[in-house]
């Protein structure tokens, strides 16, 4: 089923879903199952699986010269999605990203997804490689999420890169990212919002937000969307703070704001266990407010660590 169909079928009830990271190469599919099993009690209608581009390492030769070598750290998202759907009978939502993939590789992935009966995709530009100061497009690939979105929309309309034979229309339900506190590369929220509206006007079916810790940011973002005729479902992305280090790492990596009350709460904790418990309690309070507000889904960024999400879900669902 499509994400929009799941939401419509819920008839106003808030659903539970979560996102997984593919395991580091060398780990088996069991590591994915270990991350999913503790959360299946809460009946997620869908599970997201992230996509990751190649990265680079520098290999030193005996003569002292360095060779730049491309490598992939994690196995493919398409295969993981197929395994999830086969084992759990829930919809898997693969991320599609611009970086690291040519248009041909993207089309091949979409063909595989369509063949497997995967109805949903989340379209993202993706992050820069660790060694790069900013996002560098892959030669022959897409520079922007809008371009990637258009490729998926084209396939939905039966338009492939090379139409050398009769093709069938795809029928993907397409999600895009939303940033209640704006994307860090946008000069201001208004400019960032204009690009979001462009994606929805093009045909995006739902929005998943970046994580946030102040529900007012989400409520203001939803209001802004509705005032500008963006009427697709807006799914809040959520992640509890589980260590004191995240007061620095989360704003640095995800460019989000930590409310003063939350940072004071963490600073006053006497141990990392207290920090974890406080972060979970904060998120439980957030989730209760979001359910009352009418959020269609509570979508958790688990980082493949199901423990904290399970504690939160037990208090909500």
CSV table of C-alpha atoms in Angstrom, one decimal:
chain,number,residue,atom,x,y,z
A,1,UNK,CA,0.0,0.0,0.0
A,2,UNK,CA,1.0,3.6,-0.5
A,3,UNK,CA,1.9,5.8,2.5
A,4,UNK,CA,-1.1,8.0,1.7
A,5,UNK,CA,-3.4,5.0,1.7
A,6,UNK,CA,-2.1,3.9,5.1
A,7,UNK,CA,-2.8,7.3,6.5
A,8,UNK,CA,-6.3,7.5,5.0
A,9,UNK,CA,-7.2,4.1,6.3
A,10,UNK,CA,-6.2,5.1,9.8
A,11,UNK,CA,-9.0,7.7,9.8
A,12,UNK,CA,-7.2,10.2,12.0
A,13,UNK,CA,-5.4,7.7,14.2
A,14,UNK,CA,-1.7,8.4,14.6
A,15,UNK,CA,0.4,5.6,13.1
A,16,UNK,CA,3.9,4.4,14.2
A,17,UNK,CA,6.8,4.0,11.8
A,18,UNK,CA,10.6,4.1,11.9
A,19,UNK,CA,13.7,4.3,9.9
A,20,UNK,CA,16.7,1.9,9.7
A,21,UNK,CA,20.3,2.2,8.6
A,22,UNK,CA,21.6,-0.7,6.4
A,23,UNK,CA,24.2,-2.5,8.5
A,24,UNK,CA,27.9,-2.0,7.9
A,25,UNK,CA,29.2,-4.4,5.3
A,26,UNK,CA,30.1,-7.8,6.7
A,27,UNK,CA,27.0,-8.0,8.9
A,28,UNK,CA,24.2,-10.3,8.0
A,29,UNK,CA,20.5,-9.6,7.5
A,30,UNK,CA,20.0,-10.8,11.0
A,31,UNK,CA,21.3,-7.4,12.3
A,32,UNK,CA,18.3,-5.8,10.5
A,33,UNK,CA,15.9,-8.3,12.0
A,34,UNK,CA,17.3,-7.6,15.4
A,35,UNK,CA,16.6,-3.9,14.9
A,36,UNK,CA,13.0,-4.5,13.7
A,37,UNK,CA,11.8,-7.3,15.9
A,38,UNK,CA,11.5,-5.3,19.2
A,39,UNK,CA,9.3,-2.7,17.4
A,40,UNK,CA,6.9,-4.9,15.6
A,41,UNK,CA,4.5,-5.0,18.6
A,42,UNK,CA,3.4,-1.5,17.6
A,43,UNK,CA,2.2,-2.5,14.1
A,44,UNK,CA,4.2,-0.2,11.9
A,45,UNK,CA,2.5,0.0,8.5
A,46,UNK,CA,5.9,0.9,6.9
A,47,UNK,CA,9.6,0.9,7.6
A,48,UNK,CA,12.1,3.3,5.9
A,49,UNK,CA,15.5,2.2,4.8
A,50,UNK,CA,18.2,4.7,4.2
A,51,UNK,CA,20.4,4.8,1.1
A,52,UNK,CA,24.1,5.6,1.2
A,53,UNK,CA,26.5,6.9,-1.4
A,54,UNK,CA,30.0,5.7,-2.0
A,55,UNK,CA,32.8,7.2,0.1
A,56,UNK,CA,36.5,7.5,-0.5
A,57,UNK,CA,39.6,6.3,1.3
A,58,UNK,CA,43.2,7.0,0.5
A,59,UNK,CA,45.4,3.9,0.1
A,60,UNK,CA,49.1,4.5,0.5
A,61,UNK,CA,51.4,2.5,-1.8
A,62,UNK,CA,55.0,1.4,-1.1
A,63,UNK,CA,56.4,4.4,-3.1
A,64,UNK,CA,54.6,6.8,-0.8
A,65,UNK,CA,51.9,7.9,-3.3
A,66,UNK,CA,48.3,8.0,-2.2
A,67,UNK,CA,45.6,6.4,-4.3
A,68,UNK,CA,42.0,7.6,-3.9
A,69,UNK,CA,39.8,4.6,-3.8
A,70,UNK,CA,36.0,4.5,-3.9
A,71,UNK,CA,34.2,2.1,-1.6
A,72,UNK,CA,30.7,1.4,-0.3
A,73,UNK,CA,30.3,0.9,3.4
A,74,UNK,CA,26.8,-0.6,3.5
A,75,UNK,CA,24.9,-3.1,1.4
A,76,UNK,CA,22.1,-2.1,-1.0
A,77,UNK,CA,18.8,-0.7,0.2
A,78,UNK,CA,16.7,-2.5,-2.5
A,79,UNK,CA,17.7,-5.9,-1.2
A,80,UNK,CA,17.1,-5.0,2.4
A,81,UNK,CA,13.6,-3.6,1.5
A,82,UNK,CA,12.7,-6.8,-0.3
A,83,UNK,CA,13.9,-8.9,2.7
A,84,UNK,CA,11.8,-6.7,5.1
A,85,UNK,CA,8.6,-7.0,3.0
A,86,UNK,CA,9.1,-10.8,2.7
A,87,UNK,CA,9.6,-11.4,6.4
A,88,UNK,CA,7.3,-8.9,8.1
A,89,UNK,CA,4.6,-8.3,5.4
A,90,UNK,CA,4.9,-4.5,5.9
A,91,UNK,CA,5.7,-1.9,3.4
A,92,UNK,CA,9.3,-0.9,3.0
A,93,UNK,CA,10.2,2.7,2.0
A,94,UNK,CA,13.6,3.0,0.3
A,95,UNK,CA,15.3,6.3,0.3
A,96,UNK,CA,16.6,7.5,-3.1
A,97,UNK,CA,19.4,9.9,-3.2
A,98,UNK,CA,21.2,12.0,-5.8
A,99,UNK,CA,24.8,11.6,-4.7
A,100,UNK,CA,26.7,8.5,-5.8
A,101,UNK,CA,24.2,7.4,-8.5
A,102,UNK,CA,23.9,8.1,-12.2
A,103,UNK,CA,20.5,8.6,-13.8
A,104,UNK,CA,20.8,5.1,-15.3
A,105,UNK,CA,21.6,3.6,-11.9
A,106,UNK,CA,18.6,5.3,-10.4
A,107,UNK,CA,16.4,4.0,-13.1
A,108,UNK,CA,17.7,0.5,-12.6
A,109,UNK,CA,16.9,0.8,-8.9
A,110,UNK,CA,13.4,2.0,-9.6
A,111,UNK,CA,12.8,-0.8,-12.1
A,112,UNK,CA,13.9,-3.3,-9.4
A,113,UNK,CA,11.6,-1.6,-6.8
A,114,UNK,CA,8.7,-1.7,-9.2
A,115,UNK,CA,9.3,-5.3,-9.9
A,116,UNK,CA,9.4,-6.2,-6.2
A,117,UNK,CA,6.0,-4.4,-5.6
A,118,UNK,CA,7.5,-1.6,-3.5
A,119,UNK,CA,5.0,1.2,-3.8
A,120,UNK,CA,6.8,4.1,-1.9
A,121,UNK,CA,10.0,6.0,-2.2
A,122,UNK,CA,11.5,8.9,-0.3
A,123,UNK,CA,13.4,11.2,-2.6
A,124,UNK,CA,16.4,13.1,-1.1
A,125,UNK,CA,19.4,14.9,-2.4
A,126,UNK,CA,21.6,13.2,0.2
A,127,UNK,CA,24.6,14.3,2.2
A,128,UNK,CA,28.1,15.2,1.1
A,129,UNK,CA,30.8,12.6,1.5
A,130,UNK,CA,32.8,12.9,4.6
A,131,UNK,CA,35.9,14.0,2.7
A,132,UNK,CA,34.0,16.7,0.8
A,133,UNK,CA,33.3,20.2,2.2
A,134,UNK,CA,30.0,20.3,0.3
A,135,UNK,CA,27.7,18.2,-1.8
A,136,UNK,CA,29.3,17.2,-5.1
A,137,UNK,CA,27.0,15.8,-7.7
A,138,UNK,CA,27.9,12.5,-9.4
A,139,UNK,CA,28.7,12.8,-13.1
A,140,UNK,CA,25.7,11.7,-15.0
A,141,UNK,CA,23.5,12.0,-11.9
A,142,UNK,CA,21.2,14.6,-10.4
A,143,UNK,CA,22.2,17.8,-8.6
A,144,UNK,CA,19.0,18.4,-6.8
A,145,UNK,CA,16.2,16.5,-5.2
A,146,UNK,CA,13.7,18.2,-7.6
A,147,UNK,CA,15.6,16.5,-10.5
A,148,UNK,CA,15.4,13.1,-8.9
A,149,UNK,CA,11.8,13.7,-8.1
A,150,UNK,CA,11.1,14.4,-11.8
A,151,UNK,CA,12.8,11.2,-12.8
A,152,UNK,CA,10.4,9.2,-10.6
A,153,UNK,CA,7.4,11.2,-11.8
A,154,UNK,CA,8.5,10.5,-15.4
A,155,UNK,CA,8.5,6.8,-14.7
A,156,UNK,CA,5.1,7.1,-13.2
A,157,UNK,CA,4.0,8.5,-16.5
A,158,UNK,CA,5.8,5.8,-18.5
A,159,UNK,CA,8.7,7.9,-19.5
A,160,UNK,CA,12.0,6.1,-19.1
A,161,UNK,CA,15.5,7.3,-20.1
A,162,UNK,CA,15.7,5.2,-23.2
A,163,UNK,CA,12.3,4.1,-24.6
A,164,UNK,CA,13.4,1.4,-27.0
A,165,UNK,CA,10.4,-0.8,-26.2
A,166,UNK,CA,6.9,-0.6,-24.8
A,167,UNK,CA,7.1,0.3,-21.1
A,168,UNK,CA,4.5,0.2,-18.3
A,169,UNK,CA,3.8,3.2,-16.0
A,170,UNK,CA,5.2,2.9,-12.5
A,171,UNK,CA,3.0,4.0,-9.6
A,172,UNK,CA,5.3,5.2,-6.8
A,173,UNK,CA,4.0,7.2,-3.9
A,174,UNK,CA,6.7,9.8,-3.4
A,175,UNK,CA,7.9,11.4,-0.3
A,176,UNK,CA,10.2,14.4,0.1
A,177,UNK,CA,12.0,16.0,3.1
A,178,UNK,CA,10.8,19.0,5.0
A,179,UNK,CA,12.8,21.2,7.3
A,180,UNK,CA,10.8,23.0,10.1
A,181,UNK,CA,14.1,24.9,11.0
A,182,UNK,CA,15.1,25.2,7.3
A,183,UNK,CA,17.7,23.3,5.4
A,184,UNK,CA,21.2,24.4,6.5
A,185,UNK,CA,22.2,25.4,3.0
A,186,UNK,CA,19.2,27.6,2.4
A,187,UNK,CA,19.7,31.3,3.0
A,188,UNK,CA,16.4,31.6,4.9
A,189,UNK,CA,13.2,29.7,5.7
A,190,UNK,CA,11.2,31.4,3.0
A,191,UNK,CA,13.7,30.3,0.2
A,192,UNK,CA,13.8,26.7,1.6
A,193,UNK,CA,10.0,26.6,1.8
A,194,UNK,CA,9.7,27.7,-1.9
A,195,UNK,CA,11.7,24.6,-2.9
A,196,UNK,CA,9.4,22.4,-0.8
A,197,UNK,CA,6.3,23.9,-2.4
A,198,UNK,CA,7.9,23.3,-5.8
A,199,UNK,CA,8.3,19.6,-5.0
A,200,UNK,CA,4.7,19.3,-3.9
A,201,UNK,CA,3.4,21.2,-6.9
A,202,UNK,CA,5.4,18.8,-9.1
A,203,UNK,CA,3.6,15.8,-7.5
A,204,UNK,CA,5.2,14.7,-4.2
A,205,UNK,CA,2.7,12.8,-2.1
A,206,UNK,CA,3.9,13.3,1.4
A,207,UNK,CA,6.5,15.1,3.5
A,208,UNK,CA,8.8,13.7,6.2
A,209,UNK,CA,10.4,16.3,8.4
A,210,UNK,CA,13.9,16.5,9.8
A,211,UNK,CA,14.0,15.8,13.6
A,212,UNK,CA,13.1,18.5,16.0
A,213,UNK,CA,12.8,18.9,19.7
A,214,UNK,CA,10.3,21.8,19.9
A,215,UNK,CA,6.8,20.9,18.8
A,216,UNK,CA,6.0,24.6,18.1
A,217,UNK,CA,8.5,24.4,15.2
A,218,UNK,CA,6.5,21.5,13.7
A,219,UNK,CA,3.1,23.2,14.3
A,220,UNK,CA,4.4,26.5,12.7
A,221,UNK,CA,5.7,24.5,9.7
A,222,UNK,CA,2.4,22.7,9.2
A,223,UNK,CA,0.5,26.0,9.4
A,224,UNK,CA,2.8,27.5,6.9
A,225,UNK,CA,2.3,24.6,4.5
A,226,UNK,CA,-1.5,24.7,4.8
A,227,UNK,CA,-1.5,28.5,4.3
A,228,UNK,CA,0.3,27.9,1.0
A,229,UNK,CA,-1.9,25.1,-0.3
A,230,UNK,CA,0.5,22.3,0.7
A,231,UNK,CA,-2.1,19.8,1.8
A,232,UNK,CA,-0.2,16.5,1.6
A,233,UNK,CA,0.5,14.6,4.9
A,234,UNK,CA,3.3,16.0,6.9
A,235,UNK,CA,5.0,13.3,9.0
A,236,UNK,CA,7.2,14.4,11.9
A,237,UNK,CA,10.6,12.8,12.1
A,238,UNK,CA,11.7,12.1,15.7
A,239,UNK,CA,14.7,11.0,17.7
A,240,UNK,CA,15.3,11.1,21.4
A,241,UNK,CA,18.5,12.4,22.9
A,242,UNK,CA,20.3,9.4,24.5
A,243,UNK,CA,23.7,10.7,25.4
A,244,UNK,CA,25.1,14.1,26.5
A,245,UNK,CA,27.4,14.2,23.5
A,246,UNK,CA,24.3,14.6,21.3
A,247,UNK,CA,23.9,18.1,22.6
A,248,UNK,CA,26.9,18.9,20.3
A,249,UNK,CA,26.7,16.2,17.6
A,250,UNK,CA,23.0,16.6,16.7
A,251,UNK,CA,23.1,20.4,16.0
A,252,UNK,CA,26.4,19.9,14.2
A,253,UNK,CA,25.3,17.1,12.0
A,254,UNK,CA,21.7,17.8,11.4
A,255,UNK,CA,21.7,21.6,11.9
A,256,UNK,CA,18.8,21.7,14.4
A,257,UNK,CA,18.2,23.6,17.6
A,258,UNK,CA,18.1,22.1,21.0
A,259,UNK,CA,15.6,23.9,23.3
A,260,UNK,CA,17.2,25.5,26.4
A,261,UNK,CA,14.9,23.5,28.7
A,262,UNK,CA,16.2,20.3,27.1
A,263,UNK,CA,19.8,21.2,27.2
A,264,UNK,CA,19.5,22.4,30.9
A,265,UNK,CA,17.8,19.0,31.7
A,266,UNK,CA,20.7,17.1,30.1
A,267,UNK,CA,23.3,19.2,31.8
A,268,UNK,CA,21.7,18.6,35.2
A,269,UNK,CA,21.9,14.8,34.8
A,270,UNK,CA,24.5,13.1,36.9
A,271,UNK,CA,25.0,10.1,34.6
A,272,UNK,CA,24.6,9.0,31.0
A,273,UNK,CA,21.7,6.7,32.1
A,274,UNK,CA,20.0,9.8,33.6
A,275,UNK,CA,20.6,11.6,30.3
A,276,UNK,CA,19.0,8.7,28.3
A,277,UNK,CA,16.0,8.5,30.6
A,278,UNK,CA,15.5,12.3,30.5
A,279,UNK,CA,15.7,12.3,26.7
A,280,UNK,CA,13.2,9.5,26.4
A,281,UNK,CA,10.8,11.3,28.8
A,282,UNK,CA,11.1,14.5,26.8
A,283,UNK,CA,10.3,12.6,23.6
A,284,UNK,CA,7.3,10.9,25.2
A,285,UNK,CA,5.9,14.3,26.1
A,286,UNK,CA,6.6,15.5,22.6
A,287,UNK,CA,4.8,12.5,21.1
A,288,UNK,CA,1.8,12.9,23.3
A,289,UNK,CA,1.5,16.5,22.1
A,290,UNK,CA,1.9,15.5,18.5
A,291,UNK,CA,-0.8,12.9,18.7
A,292,UNK,CA,-3.1,15.4,20.2
A,293,UNK,CA,-2.2,17.9,17.5
A,294,UNK,CA,-3.2,15.2,14.9
A,295,UNK,CA,0.2,14.2,13.4
A,296,UNK,CA,-0.6,11.4,10.9
A,297,UNK,CA,2.5,9.3,11.8
A,298,UNK,CA,5.2,9.4,14.5
A,299,UNK,CA,8.3,8.5,12.5
A,300,UNK,CA,11.4,7.6,14.5
A,301,UNK,CA,15.0,7.8,13.4
A,302,UNK,CA,16.2,4.7,15.3
A,303,UNK,CA,19.8,4.6,13.9
A,304,UNK,CA,19.1,0.8,14.0
A,305,UNK,CA,19.0,1.0,17.9
A,306,UNK,CA,15.4,0.0,18.8
A,307,UNK,CA,15.6,0.3,22.6
A,308,UNK,CA,14.8,3.9,23.1
A,309,UNK,CA,12.1,4.0,20.4
A,310,UNK,CA,10.4,0.9,22.0
A,311,UNK,CA,10.3,2.7,25.4
A,312,UNK,CA,8.6,5.7,23.8
A,313,UNK,CA,6.2,3.6,21.8
A,314,UNK,CA,5.2,1.7,24.9
A,315,UNK,CA,4.1,5.0,26.4
A,316,UNK,CA,2.2,6.2,23.3
A,317,UNK,CA,0.7,3.3,21.4
